[in-house]
Coordinates of C-alpha atoms and ligand atoms in Angstrom, one line a residue:
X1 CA 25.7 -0.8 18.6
X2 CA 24.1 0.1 15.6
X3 CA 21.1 2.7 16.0
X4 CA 21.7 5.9 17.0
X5 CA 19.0 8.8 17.5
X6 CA 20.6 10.5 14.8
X7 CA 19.5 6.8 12.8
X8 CA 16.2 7.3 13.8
X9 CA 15.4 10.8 12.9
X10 CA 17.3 9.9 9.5
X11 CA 14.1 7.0 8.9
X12 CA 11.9 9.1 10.2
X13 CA 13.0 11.8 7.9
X14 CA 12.9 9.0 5.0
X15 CA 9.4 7.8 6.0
X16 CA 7.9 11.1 5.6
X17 CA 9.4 12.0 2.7
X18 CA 7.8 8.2 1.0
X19 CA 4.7 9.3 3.1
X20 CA 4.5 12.8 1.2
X21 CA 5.2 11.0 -2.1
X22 CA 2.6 8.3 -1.7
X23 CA 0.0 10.9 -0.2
X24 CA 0.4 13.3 -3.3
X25 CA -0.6 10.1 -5.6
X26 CA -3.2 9.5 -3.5
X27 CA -4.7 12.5 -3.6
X28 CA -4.3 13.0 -8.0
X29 CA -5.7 9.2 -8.5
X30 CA -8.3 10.2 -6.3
X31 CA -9.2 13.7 -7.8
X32 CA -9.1 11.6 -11.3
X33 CA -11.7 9.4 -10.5
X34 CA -13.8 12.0 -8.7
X35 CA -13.9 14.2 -11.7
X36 CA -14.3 11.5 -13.8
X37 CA -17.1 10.1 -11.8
X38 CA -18.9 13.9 -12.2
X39 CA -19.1 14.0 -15.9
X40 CA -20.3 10.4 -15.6
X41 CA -23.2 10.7 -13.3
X42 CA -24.6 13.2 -15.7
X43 CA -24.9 10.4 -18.5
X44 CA -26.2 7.6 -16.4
X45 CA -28.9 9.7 -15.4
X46 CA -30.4 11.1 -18.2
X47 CA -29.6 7.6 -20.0
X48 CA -31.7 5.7 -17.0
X49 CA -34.5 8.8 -17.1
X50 CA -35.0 8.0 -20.7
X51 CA -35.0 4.3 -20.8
X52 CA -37.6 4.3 -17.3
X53 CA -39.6 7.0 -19.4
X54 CA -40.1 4.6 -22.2
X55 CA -40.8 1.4 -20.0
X56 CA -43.3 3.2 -17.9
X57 CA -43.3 2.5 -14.1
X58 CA -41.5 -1.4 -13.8
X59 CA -37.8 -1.5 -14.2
X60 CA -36.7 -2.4 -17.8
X61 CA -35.6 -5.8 -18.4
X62 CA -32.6 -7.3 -19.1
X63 CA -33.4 -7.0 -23.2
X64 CA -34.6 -3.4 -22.9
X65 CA -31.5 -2.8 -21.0
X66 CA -29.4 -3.9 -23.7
X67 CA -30.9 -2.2 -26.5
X68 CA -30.8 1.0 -24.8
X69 CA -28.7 3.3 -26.8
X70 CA -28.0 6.1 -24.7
X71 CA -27.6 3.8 -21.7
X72 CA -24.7 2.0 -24.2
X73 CA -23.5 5.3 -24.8
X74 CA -23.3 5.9 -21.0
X75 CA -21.5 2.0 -20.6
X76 CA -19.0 3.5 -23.6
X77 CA -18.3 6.7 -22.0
X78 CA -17.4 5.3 -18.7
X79 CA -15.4 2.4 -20.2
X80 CA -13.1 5.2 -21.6
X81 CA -13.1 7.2 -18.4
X82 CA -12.1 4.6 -16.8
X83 CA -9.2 3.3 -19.4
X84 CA -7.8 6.9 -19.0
X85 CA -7.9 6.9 -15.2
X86 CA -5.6 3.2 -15.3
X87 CA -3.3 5.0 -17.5
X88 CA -3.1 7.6 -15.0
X89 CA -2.3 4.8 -12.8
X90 CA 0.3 3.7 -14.6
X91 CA 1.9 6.7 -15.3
X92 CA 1.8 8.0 -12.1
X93 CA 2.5 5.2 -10.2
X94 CA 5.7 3.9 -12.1
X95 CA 6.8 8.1 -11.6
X96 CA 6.2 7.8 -8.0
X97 CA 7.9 4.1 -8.0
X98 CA 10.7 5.8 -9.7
X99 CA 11.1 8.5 -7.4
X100 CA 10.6 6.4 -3.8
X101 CA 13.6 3.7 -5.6
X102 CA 15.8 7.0 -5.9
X103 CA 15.0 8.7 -1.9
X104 CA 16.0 5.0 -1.0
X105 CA 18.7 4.9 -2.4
X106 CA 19.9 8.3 -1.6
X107 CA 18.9 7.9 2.0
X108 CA 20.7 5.0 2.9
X109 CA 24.0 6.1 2.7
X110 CA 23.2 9.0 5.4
X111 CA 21.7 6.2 7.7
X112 CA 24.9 4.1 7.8
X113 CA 27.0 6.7 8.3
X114 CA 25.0 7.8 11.2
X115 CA 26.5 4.2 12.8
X116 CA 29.9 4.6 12.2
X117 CA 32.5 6.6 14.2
X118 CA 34.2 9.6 12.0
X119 CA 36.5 8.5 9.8
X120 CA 35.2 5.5 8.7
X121 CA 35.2 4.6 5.0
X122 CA 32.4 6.5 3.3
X123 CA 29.7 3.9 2.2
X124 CA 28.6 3.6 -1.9
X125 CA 26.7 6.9 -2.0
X126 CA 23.7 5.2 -4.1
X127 CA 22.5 3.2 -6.3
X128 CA 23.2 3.5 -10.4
X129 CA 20.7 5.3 -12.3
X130 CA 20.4 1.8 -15.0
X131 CA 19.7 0.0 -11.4
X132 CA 17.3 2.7 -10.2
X133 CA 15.5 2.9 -14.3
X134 CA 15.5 -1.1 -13.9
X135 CA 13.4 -1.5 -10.2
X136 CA 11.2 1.4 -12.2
X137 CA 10.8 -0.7 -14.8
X138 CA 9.7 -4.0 -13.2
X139 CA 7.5 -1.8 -10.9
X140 CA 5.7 -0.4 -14.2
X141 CA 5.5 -4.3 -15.3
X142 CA 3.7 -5.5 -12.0
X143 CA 1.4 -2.1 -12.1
X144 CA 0.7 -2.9 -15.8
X145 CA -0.3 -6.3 -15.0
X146 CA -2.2 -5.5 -11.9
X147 CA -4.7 -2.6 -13.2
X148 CA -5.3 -5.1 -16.8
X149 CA -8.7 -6.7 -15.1
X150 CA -9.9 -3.3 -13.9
X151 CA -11.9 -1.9 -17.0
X152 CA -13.4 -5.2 -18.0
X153 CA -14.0 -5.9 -14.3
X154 CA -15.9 -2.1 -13.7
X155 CA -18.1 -2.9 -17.1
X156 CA -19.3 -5.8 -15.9
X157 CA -19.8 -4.3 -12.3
X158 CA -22.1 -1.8 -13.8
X159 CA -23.6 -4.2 -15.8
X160 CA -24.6 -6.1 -12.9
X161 CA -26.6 -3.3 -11.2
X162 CA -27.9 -2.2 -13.8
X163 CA -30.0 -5.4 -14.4
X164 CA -30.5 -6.0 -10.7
X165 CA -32.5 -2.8 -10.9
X166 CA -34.2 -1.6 -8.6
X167 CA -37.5 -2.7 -6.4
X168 CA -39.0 0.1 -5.1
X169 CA -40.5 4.2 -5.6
X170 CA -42.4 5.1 -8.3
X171 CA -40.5 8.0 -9.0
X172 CA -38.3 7.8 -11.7
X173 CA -36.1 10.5 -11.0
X174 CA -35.3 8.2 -7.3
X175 CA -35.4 5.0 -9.2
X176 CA -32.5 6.3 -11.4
X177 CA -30.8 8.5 -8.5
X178 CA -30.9 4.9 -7.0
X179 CA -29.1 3.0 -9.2
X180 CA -26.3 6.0 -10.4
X181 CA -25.6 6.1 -6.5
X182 CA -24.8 1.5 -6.8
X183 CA -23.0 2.7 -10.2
X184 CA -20.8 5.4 -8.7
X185 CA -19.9 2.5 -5.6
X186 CA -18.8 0.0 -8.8
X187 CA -16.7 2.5 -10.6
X188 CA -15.0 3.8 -7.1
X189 CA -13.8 0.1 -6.3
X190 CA -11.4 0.8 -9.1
X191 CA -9.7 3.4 -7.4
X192 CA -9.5 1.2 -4.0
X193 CA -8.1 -1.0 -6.0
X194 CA -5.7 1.4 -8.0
X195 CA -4.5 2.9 -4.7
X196 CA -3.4 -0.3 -3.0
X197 CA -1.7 -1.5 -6.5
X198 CA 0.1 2.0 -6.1
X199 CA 1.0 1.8 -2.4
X200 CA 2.1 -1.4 -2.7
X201 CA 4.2 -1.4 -5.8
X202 CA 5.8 1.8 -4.8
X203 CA 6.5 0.7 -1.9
X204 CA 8.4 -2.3 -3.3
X205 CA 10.3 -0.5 -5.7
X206 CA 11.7 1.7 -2.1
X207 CA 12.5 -1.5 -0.6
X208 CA 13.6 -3.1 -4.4
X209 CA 16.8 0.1 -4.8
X210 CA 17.4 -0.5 -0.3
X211 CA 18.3 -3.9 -1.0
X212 CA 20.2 -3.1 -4.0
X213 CA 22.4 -0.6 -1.9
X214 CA 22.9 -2.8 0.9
X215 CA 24.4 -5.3 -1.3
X216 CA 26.8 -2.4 -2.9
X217 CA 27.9 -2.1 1.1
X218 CA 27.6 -5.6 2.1
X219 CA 31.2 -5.3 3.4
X220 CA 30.2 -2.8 6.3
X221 CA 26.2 -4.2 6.8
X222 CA 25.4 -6.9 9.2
X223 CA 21.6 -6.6 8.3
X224 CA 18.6 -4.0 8.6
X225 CA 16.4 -3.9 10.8
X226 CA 11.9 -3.9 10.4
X227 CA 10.6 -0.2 11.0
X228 CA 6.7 0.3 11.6
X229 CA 5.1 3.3 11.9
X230 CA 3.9 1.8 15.3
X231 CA 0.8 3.6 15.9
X232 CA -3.2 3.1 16.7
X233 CA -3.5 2.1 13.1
X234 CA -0.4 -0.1 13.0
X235 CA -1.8 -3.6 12.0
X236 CA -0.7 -6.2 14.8
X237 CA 2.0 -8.0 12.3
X238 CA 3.6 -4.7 12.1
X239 CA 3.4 -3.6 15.4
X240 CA 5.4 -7.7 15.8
X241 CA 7.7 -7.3 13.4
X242 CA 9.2 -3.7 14.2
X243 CA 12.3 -3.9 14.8
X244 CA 13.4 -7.1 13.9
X245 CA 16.9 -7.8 12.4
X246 CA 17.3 -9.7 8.9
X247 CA 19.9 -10.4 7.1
X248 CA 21.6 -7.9 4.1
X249 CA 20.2 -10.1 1.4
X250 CA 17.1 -11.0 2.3
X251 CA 14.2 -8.2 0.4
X252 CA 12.0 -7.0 2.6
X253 CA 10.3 -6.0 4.8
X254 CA 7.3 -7.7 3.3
X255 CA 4.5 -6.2 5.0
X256 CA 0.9 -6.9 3.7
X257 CA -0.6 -4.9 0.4
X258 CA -0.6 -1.0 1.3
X259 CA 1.9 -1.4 4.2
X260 CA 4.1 1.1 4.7
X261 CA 6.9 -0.6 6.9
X262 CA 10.3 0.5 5.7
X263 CA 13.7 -1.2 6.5
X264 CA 17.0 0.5 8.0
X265 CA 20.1 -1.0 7.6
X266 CA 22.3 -2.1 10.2
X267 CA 26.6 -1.4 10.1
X268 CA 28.7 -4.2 11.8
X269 CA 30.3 -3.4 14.2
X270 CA 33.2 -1.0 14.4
X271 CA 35.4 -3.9 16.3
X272 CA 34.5 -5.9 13.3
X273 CA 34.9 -2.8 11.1
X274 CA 38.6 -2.3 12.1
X275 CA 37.8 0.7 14.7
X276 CA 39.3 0.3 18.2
X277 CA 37.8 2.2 20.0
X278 CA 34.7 1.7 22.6
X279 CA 31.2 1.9 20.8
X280 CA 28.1 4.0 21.9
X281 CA 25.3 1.5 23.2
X282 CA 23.1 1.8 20.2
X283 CA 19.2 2.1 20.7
X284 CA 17.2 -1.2 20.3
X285 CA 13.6 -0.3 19.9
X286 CA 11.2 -2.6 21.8
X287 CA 8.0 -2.7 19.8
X288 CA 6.5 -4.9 22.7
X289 CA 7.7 -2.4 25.5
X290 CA 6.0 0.7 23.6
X291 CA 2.6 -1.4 22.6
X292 CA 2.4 -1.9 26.6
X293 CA 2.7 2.4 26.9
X294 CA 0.5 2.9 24.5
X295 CA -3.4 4.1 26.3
X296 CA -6.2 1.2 26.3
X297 CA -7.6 2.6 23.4
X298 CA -4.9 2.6 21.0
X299 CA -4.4 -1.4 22.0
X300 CA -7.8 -2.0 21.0
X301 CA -7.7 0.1 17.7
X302 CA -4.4 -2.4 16.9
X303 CA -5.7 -5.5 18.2
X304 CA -9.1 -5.7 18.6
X305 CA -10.8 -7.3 21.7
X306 CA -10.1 -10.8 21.7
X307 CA -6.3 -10.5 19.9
X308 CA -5.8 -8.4 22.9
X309 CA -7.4 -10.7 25.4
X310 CA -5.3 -13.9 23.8
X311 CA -1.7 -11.6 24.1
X312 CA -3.0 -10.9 27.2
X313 CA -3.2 -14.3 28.5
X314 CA 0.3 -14.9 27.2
X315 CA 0.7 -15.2 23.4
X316 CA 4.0 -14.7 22.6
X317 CA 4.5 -11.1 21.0
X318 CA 6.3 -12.3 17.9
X319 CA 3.2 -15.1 17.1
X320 CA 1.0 -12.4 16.1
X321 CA 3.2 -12.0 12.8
X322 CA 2.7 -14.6 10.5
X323 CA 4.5 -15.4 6.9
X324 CA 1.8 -16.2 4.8
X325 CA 3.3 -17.3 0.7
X326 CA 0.7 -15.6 -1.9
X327 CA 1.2 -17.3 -5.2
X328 CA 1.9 -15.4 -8.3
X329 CA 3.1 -12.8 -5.3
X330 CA 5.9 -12.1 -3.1
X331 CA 5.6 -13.6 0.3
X332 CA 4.4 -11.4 3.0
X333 CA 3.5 -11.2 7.4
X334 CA 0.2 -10.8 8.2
X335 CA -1.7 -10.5 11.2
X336 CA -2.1 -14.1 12.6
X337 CA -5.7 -15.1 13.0
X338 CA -7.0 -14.9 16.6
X339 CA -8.1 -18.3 16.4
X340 CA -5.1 -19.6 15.9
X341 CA -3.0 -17.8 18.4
X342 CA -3.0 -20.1 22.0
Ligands
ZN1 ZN1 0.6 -3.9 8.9

């Protein structure tokens, strides 16, 4: 059997509490850069005012660009904001790493007991704290090594617009509104990119401590099984691979950067376990069965049109996942391009 209902509210239960954790640093690194961004805005503009006063009318070149002090001043200031903001990132991110490693591993006991019959051995509660400090630590490594580029990268972003000026107004107050609104796009792509470094990564470290524990309980495991979220905004490889049994050792589930897919393991069963006595039918989920329920809408929000028209015509439901090996990453399954799918 395996799966009970009393399984699946325990993931769902684990799901939103990673969900919770993941929105709340979300919403901080967001409120960060925002804030940051507002003090900055201030300095651009009265740095680009002054510098367009002094060149009168044409937009300064690339020399009066680079000898503008306030404008320096302005490159300086958001240099710093921005070094302060990837600290947050760090900080943050290996707290929240930290604390989705420990909910695993918490968690996972509950959901293999909720396959066994009474009685049964109790499973390895969790996971040590030096193993749960360890998965925090290599998560802070990989953020620490991921958000490096990010301030050099966002100088030179705002160095680029800055000398790709502007070509048209005369008014210098909408000339330098102009650019501060191209400067403001720069400086946010560091918090996309913070975000999906922190989603990711604390993501991992949850599925990092869940593989941990299943190899403290290897002796009652048979596997775990793929969740998804299985929604409109469910990416196709998701939607493919819910539900889908691996086995105890293998990490996982490695869904694409910001996924959310979590994995629940899966108890032998109780004949192999030493119980004799008849088992419940456990619940298999059929991703395939509740894509077909969901309204045409929701299909086309996963899919898109011609994804949908090529399952439709008889692509096999498990060839729109495919395992895709990202050097200098971990592996992971991602939607399989619609020109390859027959
Ligand atoms: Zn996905």
């Amino acid at each position: 059997m395996g799966v009970t209902a009393r399984t699946i509210q325990l993931a769902r239960d684990l799901r939103a509490s990673i969900d919770a954790l993941l929105n709340s640093l979300t919403r901080r690194l967001t409120a960060g850069w925002v804030d940051a961004w507002d003090r900055l805005t201030r300095r651009f503009s009265g740095a680009l005012r002054s510098l367009l006063d002094s060149v009168g009318g044409r937009w300064p070149s690339r020399r009066d660009i680079a000898r503008s002090a306030p404008l320096a001043a302005a490159l300086n200031a958001a240099e710093a904001e921005h070094d302060l903001l990837v600290g947050e990132l760090r900080a943050q991110g290996t707290a929240a790493a930290r604390a989705a490693a420990s909910a695993a591993s918490t968690s996972q006991a509950g959901i293999i007991r909720s396959q066994l019959p009474t009685g049964a051995p109790k499973p390895v509660t969790r996971a040590a704290e030096t193993e749960i400090e360890a998965i925090a630590r290599r998560a802070a490594d990989r953020i620490a090594a991921l958000s490096d580029p990010l301030t050099p990268g966002m100088r030179q972003a705002l160095q680029r617009e800055l000398v790709r000026g502007i070509n048209r107004g005369a008014d210098p107050e909408q000339i330098a509104a102009g650019i501060v609104r191209r400067l403001e796009a720069q400086f946010h792509t560091g918090l996309e990119r913070s975000l999906l470094i922190a989603n990711t990564e604390v993501m991992d470290a949850y599925r990092e401590a869940a593989l941990v524990f299943r190899l403290a309980n290897g002796n009652v495991l048979r596997g775990w099984m793929w969740v998804a979220r299985c929604d409109a905004h469910t990416c196709p490889a998701c939607w493919a691979m819910h539900g889908s049994e691996h086995p105890v050792d293998e990490a996982g589930p490695y869904d694409h950067p910001n996924g959310r897919c979590i994995s629940v393991p899966l108890t032998r069963t109780w004949r192999e376990l030493g119980f004799d006595m008849p088992e419940p039918r456990g619940e298999v989920p059929n991703a395939e069965a509740a894509f077909r329920s969901l309204s045409r809408d929701a299909q086309l929000s996963v899919m898109g049109p011609s994804r949908l028209a090529a399952y439709e015509r008889g692509t096999a439901w498990a060839d729109l996942a495919t395992r895709r090996e990202n050097p200098g990453w971990r592996p992971s399954y991602v939607p399989t391009p619609v020109h390859q799918l027959t």
